[in-house]
Amino acid sequence: MTRRTDWAEYDAGLAAPDDRGRGGDEAYDDAAYGETGRDVEAGDGAVGGPRRGGRSRGGAGQRGRRRRGGFGDPPGAAQDDGPPDPSRAGRGEPSGDPAERARNICLRLLTGTPRTRKQLADALRKREIPDEVAEEVLSRFEEVGLINDSAFADAWVESRHHGRGLARRALARELRTKGVDSTVIDEAVGQLDADQEEETARELVARKLRSTRGLDRDKRLRRLAGMLARKGYSEGLALRLVRQALEEEGEETEDLEFGE
């Protein structure tokens, strides 16, 4: 028989993410949500202007005990359920109410960055929270707006497209790995139309083009088109944009073929 949970004492403390001092656009800053250390090549930087935010220098203060996570952090990064509860663990007592533990785990994870429901469910399962308790806690978090997969997907698309130049196909693939529903994914990536996607790809080629000068023409083609392919752009679009860029530099491209 599933026990009922008294939420009254927690409702006062459950606020939407924007109420935690991470309001507006700051909540979806690339520094928090962009993947660092991946897909970085010479000349391949953020698209559409410099990235905001940056790596924290510190460890000072209460938050210094654990590194904050963000979009794209690898599984197992030190952010599963935050520091122990001093009221129990600090006294060496065993964990108590599983619903209370589940709420604390979710709140600690959500403090660093928004999470999808599946990400939180996986964290609770890893911490051996009973499924029925996890379901109740996650449903309540959705009710009060602390879990919102639609907002998560919209923010992911905004951050990863403008910050990393990813195409719709790559964005959809990443969101699927986060457990976002396919309908929600379609709505999120629908923010980007074909013209906007092509313009971003063109900017990526222009930025990368400078670092390929001095190489032979075929190698330049492979590097530029390969960079676009890794970001989710189609082969046809990649080849067309690279040819145009090389032609503007005086290269002959009639006999160029895409491929390694």
CSV table of C-alpha atoms in Angstrom, one decimal:
chain,number,residue,atom,x,y,z
A,1,MET,CA,0.0,0.0,0.0
A,2,THR,CA,1.5,3.3,-1.1
A,3,ARG,CA,1.9,5.8,1.8
A,4,ARG,CA,0.5,9.3,1.4
A,5,THR,CA,3.0,12.1,1.6
A,6,ASP,CA,2.5,15.3,3.5
A,7,TRP,CA,3.6,18.0,1.1
A,8,ALA,CA,2.5,21.0,3.2
A,9,GLU,CA,5.9,21.6,4.8
A,10,TYR,CA,7.7,21.5,1.4
A,11,ASP,CA,5.2,23.5,-0.7
A,12,ALA,CA,6.5,26.8,0.8
A,13,GLY,CA,10.0,26.0,-0.2
A,14,LEU,CA,9.3,24.8,-3.7
A,15,ALA,CA,9.7,27.7,-6.1
A,16,ALA,CA,10.1,27.8,-9.8
A,17,PRO,CA,13.7,27.9,-11.0
A,18,ASP,CA,13.4,31.6,-11.9
A,19,ASP,CA,12.8,32.4,-8.2
A,20,ARG,CA,16.2,31.0,-7.2
A,21,GLY,CA,18.3,33.9,-8.4
A,22,ARG,CA,18.7,32.4,-11.9
A,23,GLY,CA,16.0,34.4,-13.6
A,24,GLY,CA,15.5,35.1,-17.3
A,25,ASP,CA,18.1,34.3,-19.9
A,26,GLU,CA,20.8,33.7,-17.2
A,27,ALA,CA,19.1,30.4,-16.4
A,28,TYR,CA,20.0,29.1,-19.8
A,29,ASP,CA,23.4,30.6,-20.2
A,30,ASP,CA,25.9,28.6,-22.3
A,31,ALA,CA,28.3,28.4,-19.5
A,32,ALA,CA,25.8,26.3,-17.5
A,33,TYR,CA,24.3,24.4,-20.3
A,34,GLY,CA,26.9,24.1,-23.1
A,35,GLU,CA,29.1,21.0,-23.4
A,36,THR,CA,32.7,22.0,-22.7
A,37,GLY,CA,35.6,19.9,-24.0
A,38,ARG,CA,33.6,18.4,-26.8
A,39,ASP,CA,33.6,19.0,-30.6
A,40,VAL,CA,36.2,21.8,-30.2
A,41,GLU,CA,38.5,22.4,-33.1
A,42,ALA,CA,40.9,25.2,-34.2
A,43,GLY,CA,38.8,28.1,-35.3
A,44,ASP,CA,35.5,26.5,-34.3
A,45,GLY,CA,34.0,28.6,-31.6
A,46,ALA,CA,30.6,29.8,-30.5
A,47,VAL,CA,28.2,31.2,-33.1
A,48,GLY,CA,26.5,34.5,-32.9
A,49,GLY,CA,28.8,36.3,-30.5
A,50,PRO,CA,30.9,35.5,-27.4
A,51,ARG,CA,29.6,33.1,-24.9
A,52,ARG,CA,28.4,34.5,-21.6
A,53,GLY,CA,29.4,33.3,-18.2
A,54,GLY,CA,32.5,31.2,-17.6
A,55,ARG,CA,34.2,28.6,-15.4
A,56,SER,CA,34.1,29.5,-11.7
A,57,ARG,CA,37.4,29.9,-10.0
A,58,GLY,CA,36.5,28.7,-6.7
A,59,GLY,CA,35.6,26.2,-4.2
A,60,ALA,CA,34.9,29.0,-1.8
A,61,GLY,CA,31.8,29.1,0.3
A,62,GLN,CA,29.3,26.4,0.9
A,63,ARG,CA,29.0,25.4,-2.7
A,64,GLY,CA,32.7,24.9,-3.1
A,65,ARG,CA,32.4,21.3,-1.8
A,66,ARG,CA,30.9,20.0,-5.1
A,67,ARG,CA,31.3,21.1,-8.7
A,68,ARG,CA,28.2,22.3,-10.3
A,69,GLY,CA,26.9,20.3,-13.2
A,70,GLY,CA,25.4,21.6,-16.4
A,71,PHE,CA,24.1,20.6,-19.8
A,72,GLY,CA,26.3,17.9,-21.3
A,73,ASP,CA,28.1,16.8,-18.2
A,74,PRO,CA,29.1,13.2,-18.5
A,75,PRO,CA,27.2,10.6,-16.5
A,76,GLY,CA,28.7,10.0,-13.0
A,77,ALA,CA,29.8,13.6,-12.6
A,78,ALA,CA,29.9,14.7,-9.0
A,79,GLN,CA,26.3,15.9,-8.8
A,80,ASP,CA,24.1,12.8,-8.0
A,81,ASP,CA,22.5,14.1,-4.8
A,82,GLY,CA,24.8,16.8,-3.4
A,83,PRO,CA,26.3,17.0,0.1
A,84,PRO,CA,24.8,14.9,2.8
A,85,ASP,CA,22.1,16.2,5.0
A,86,PRO,CA,23.9,17.4,8.2
A,87,SER,CA,20.7,16.8,10.2
A,88,ARG,CA,21.1,13.0,9.7
A,89,ALA,CA,24.3,12.0,7.9
A,90,GLY,CA,26.3,14.5,9.9
A,91,ARG,CA,25.2,12.6,13.0
A,92,GLY,CA,25.9,9.3,11.5
A,93,GLU,CA,22.2,8.4,11.4
A,94,PRO,CA,20.8,6.2,8.7
A,95,SER,CA,18.6,7.8,6.0
A,96,GLY,CA,15.0,8.0,7.0
A,97,ASP,CA,11.8,8.6,5.1
A,98,PRO,CA,12.4,7.7,1.4
A,99,ALA,CA,10.1,10.4,0.2
A,100,GLU,CA,12.1,13.0,2.1
A,101,ARG,CA,15.3,11.6,0.7
A,102,ALA,CA,13.9,11.7,-2.8
A,103,ARG,CA,12.8,15.3,-2.5
A,104,ASN,CA,16.2,16.3,-1.2
A,105,ILE,CA,18.0,14.5,-4.0
A,106,CYS,CA,15.8,16.2,-6.6
A,107,LEU,CA,16.2,19.7,-5.1
A,108,ARG,CA,20.0,19.3,-4.9
A,109,LEU,CA,20.2,18.3,-8.5
A,110,LEU,CA,17.9,21.0,-9.7
A,111,THR,CA,19.9,23.7,-7.8
A,112,GLY,CA,22.7,23.3,-10.3
A,113,THR,CA,20.7,23.2,-13.5
A,114,PRO,CA,17.2,22.1,-14.8
A,115,ARG,CA,16.8,18.4,-15.4
A,116,THR,CA,14.4,16.3,-17.3
A,117,ARG,CA,12.0,14.0,-15.4
A,118,LYS,CA,13.9,11.0,-16.7
A,119,GLN,CA,17.2,12.3,-15.5
A,120,LEU,CA,15.8,12.7,-12.0
A,121,ALA,CA,14.1,9.4,-12.1
A,122,ASP,CA,17.4,7.7,-13.1
A,123,ALA,CA,19.1,9.5,-10.2
A,124,LEU,CA,16.4,8.3,-7.7
A,125,ARG,CA,16.6,4.8,-9.0
A,126,LYS,CA,20.4,4.8,-8.6
A,127,ARG,CA,19.9,5.9,-5.0
A,128,GLU,CA,17.5,3.0,-4.5
A,129,ILE,CA,14.4,5.1,-3.9
A,130,PRO,CA,11.3,2.9,-4.3
A,131,ASP,CA,9.6,3.4,-7.7
A,132,GLU,CA,6.2,4.4,-6.2
A,133,VAL,CA,7.8,7.0,-4.0
A,134,ALA,CA,9.9,8.4,-6.9
A,135,GLU,CA,6.8,8.6,-9.1
A,136,GLU,CA,4.9,10.6,-6.4
A,137,VAL,CA,7.8,13.0,-5.8
A,138,LEU,CA,8.4,13.6,-9.5
A,139,SER,CA,4.8,14.2,-10.2
A,140,ARG,CA,4.6,16.8,-7.4
A,141,PHE,CA,7.7,18.5,-8.7
A,142,GLU,CA,6.0,18.7,-12.1
A,143,GLU,CA,2.9,20.2,-10.6
A,144,VAL,CA,4.8,23.1,-8.9
A,145,GLY,CA,6.9,23.7,-12.0
A,146,LEU,CA,10.3,22.5,-10.9
A,147,ILE,CA,10.3,19.8,-13.6
A,148,ASN,CA,9.3,21.0,-17.0
A,149,ASP,CA,10.6,19.0,-19.9
A,150,SER,CA,9.2,21.4,-22.5
A,151,ALA,CA,11.0,24.4,-21.0
A,152,PHE,CA,14.2,22.2,-20.7
A,153,ALA,CA,14.0,21.3,-24.4
A,154,ASP,CA,13.4,24.9,-25.5
A,155,ALA,CA,16.4,26.1,-23.4
A,156,TRP,CA,18.6,23.3,-24.7
A,157,VAL,CA,17.8,24.2,-28.3
A,158,GLU,CA,18.5,27.9,-27.7
A,159,SER,CA,21.7,27.2,-25.9
A,160,ARG,CA,23.2,24.5,-28.1
A,161,HIS,CA,22.3,26.0,-31.4
A,162,HIS,CA,23.5,29.5,-30.7
A,163,GLY,CA,26.4,28.4,-28.4
A,164,ARG,CA,27.7,25.4,-30.4
A,165,GLY,CA,26.0,25.8,-33.8
A,166,LEU,CA,24.3,22.4,-33.6
A,167,ALA,CA,21.7,21.6,-36.3
A,168,ARG,CA,18.2,20.3,-35.6
A,169,ARG,CA,19.1,16.7,-36.2
A,170,ALA,CA,21.9,16.8,-33.6
A,171,LEU,CA,19.7,18.7,-31.1
A,172,ALA,CA,17.0,16.1,-31.4
A,173,ARG,CA,19.4,13.3,-30.9
A,174,GLU,CA,20.8,14.9,-27.7
A,175,LEU,CA,17.3,15.6,-26.3
A,176,ARG,CA,16.4,11.9,-26.9
A,177,THR,CA,19.3,10.9,-24.7
A,178,LYS,CA,17.9,13.1,-22.0
A,179,GLY,CA,14.6,11.2,-22.1
A,180,VAL,CA,12.5,14.0,-23.6
A,181,ASP,CA,9.3,12.9,-25.3
A,182,SER,CA,9.5,12.9,-29.1
A,183,THR,CA,6.5,15.4,-29.4
A,184,VAL,CA,8.2,17.8,-27.1
A,185,ILE,CA,11.5,17.4,-29.1
A,186,ASP,CA,9.7,18.2,-32.3
A,187,GLU,CA,8.2,21.4,-30.9
A,188,ALA,CA,11.5,22.5,-29.5
A,189,VAL,CA,13.6,22.0,-32.6
A,190,GLY,CA,10.8,23.5,-34.6
A,191,GLN,CA,12.0,26.9,-33.2
A,192,LEU,CA,14.7,26.7,-35.9
A,193,ASP,CA,13.7,27.0,-39.5
A,194,ALA,CA,15.8,25.9,-42.5
A,195,ASP,CA,17.0,29.5,-43.3
A,196,GLN,CA,18.3,30.0,-39.7
A,197,GLU,CA,20.0,26.6,-39.7
A,198,GLU,CA,21.7,27.4,-43.0
A,199,GLU,CA,22.9,30.8,-41.8
A,200,THR,CA,24.4,29.3,-38.7
A,201,ALA,CA,26.2,26.6,-40.8
A,202,ARG,CA,27.5,29.4,-43.1
A,203,GLU,CA,28.9,31.2,-40.1
A,204,LEU,CA,30.6,28.0,-38.9
A,205,VAL,CA,32.3,27.5,-42.2
A,206,ALA,CA,33.5,31.2,-42.3
A,207,ARG,CA,34.9,30.8,-38.8
A,208,LYS,CA,36.7,27.5,-39.6
A,209,LEU,CA,37.8,28.6,-43.0
A,210,ARG,CA,40.6,30.8,-41.7
A,211,SER,CA,42.3,27.9,-39.9
A,212,THR,CA,42.4,25.8,-43.1
A,213,ARG,CA,44.3,28.3,-45.2
A,214,GLY,CA,47.5,26.8,-46.5
A,215,LEU,CA,46.1,23.3,-46.8
A,216,ASP,CA,45.4,21.7,-50.1
A,217,ARG,CA,41.9,22.1,-51.5
A,218,ASP,CA,40.7,18.6,-50.9
A,219,LYS,CA,41.8,18.5,-47.3
A,220,ARG,CA,40.1,21.8,-46.7
A,221,LEU,CA,36.9,20.4,-48.1
A,222,ARG,CA,37.1,17.3,-45.8
A,223,ARG,CA,37.7,19.3,-42.7
A,224,LEU,CA,35.0,21.9,-43.3
A,225,ALA,CA,32.3,19.5,-44.5
A,226,GLY,CA,33.3,17.0,-41.7
A,227,MET,CA,32.9,19.8,-39.1
A,228,LEU,CA,29.3,20.5,-40.3
A,229,ALA,CA,28.5,16.8,-40.5
A,230,ARG,CA,29.5,16.3,-36.8
A,231,LYS,CA,27.2,19.2,-35.8
A,232,GLY,CA,24.2,17.5,-37.6
A,233,TYR,CA,24.1,19.3,-40.9
A,234,SER,CA,23.2,17.3,-44.0
A,235,GLU,CA,25.8,16.2,-46.5
A,236,GLY,CA,24.2,18.2,-49.3
A,237,LEU,CA,24.1,21.4,-47.4
A,238,ALA,CA,27.6,21.0,-46.1
A,239,LEU,CA,29.1,20.4,-49.6
A,240,ARG,CA,27.2,23.4,-51.1
A,241,LEU,CA,28.3,25.8,-48.4
A,242,VAL,CA,31.9,24.7,-48.4
A,243,ARG,CA,32.1,25.0,-52.2
A,244,GLN,CA,30.7,28.5,-52.0
A,245,ALA,CA,33.2,29.5,-49.4
A,246,LEU,CA,36.1,28.0,-51.3
A,247,GLU,CA,35.0,29.6,-54.5
A,248,GLU,CA,34.9,33.0,-52.8
A,249,GLU,CA,38.7,32.5,-52.1
A,250,GLY,CA,39.4,31.7,-55.7
A,251,GLU,CA,39.5,27.9,-55.5
A,252,GLU,CA,38.2,25.8,-58.4
A,253,THR,CA,35.5,23.5,-57.1
A,254,GLU,CA,33.8,21.9,-60.1
A,255,ASP,CA,35.5,18.5,-59.6
A,256,LEU,CA,35.1,18.4,-55.8
A,257,GLU,CA,33.4,15.4,-54.2
A,258,PHE,CA,32.3,15.0,-50.6
A,259,GLY,CA,34.1,12.2,-48.9
A,260,GLU,CA,37.2,11.1,-47.1
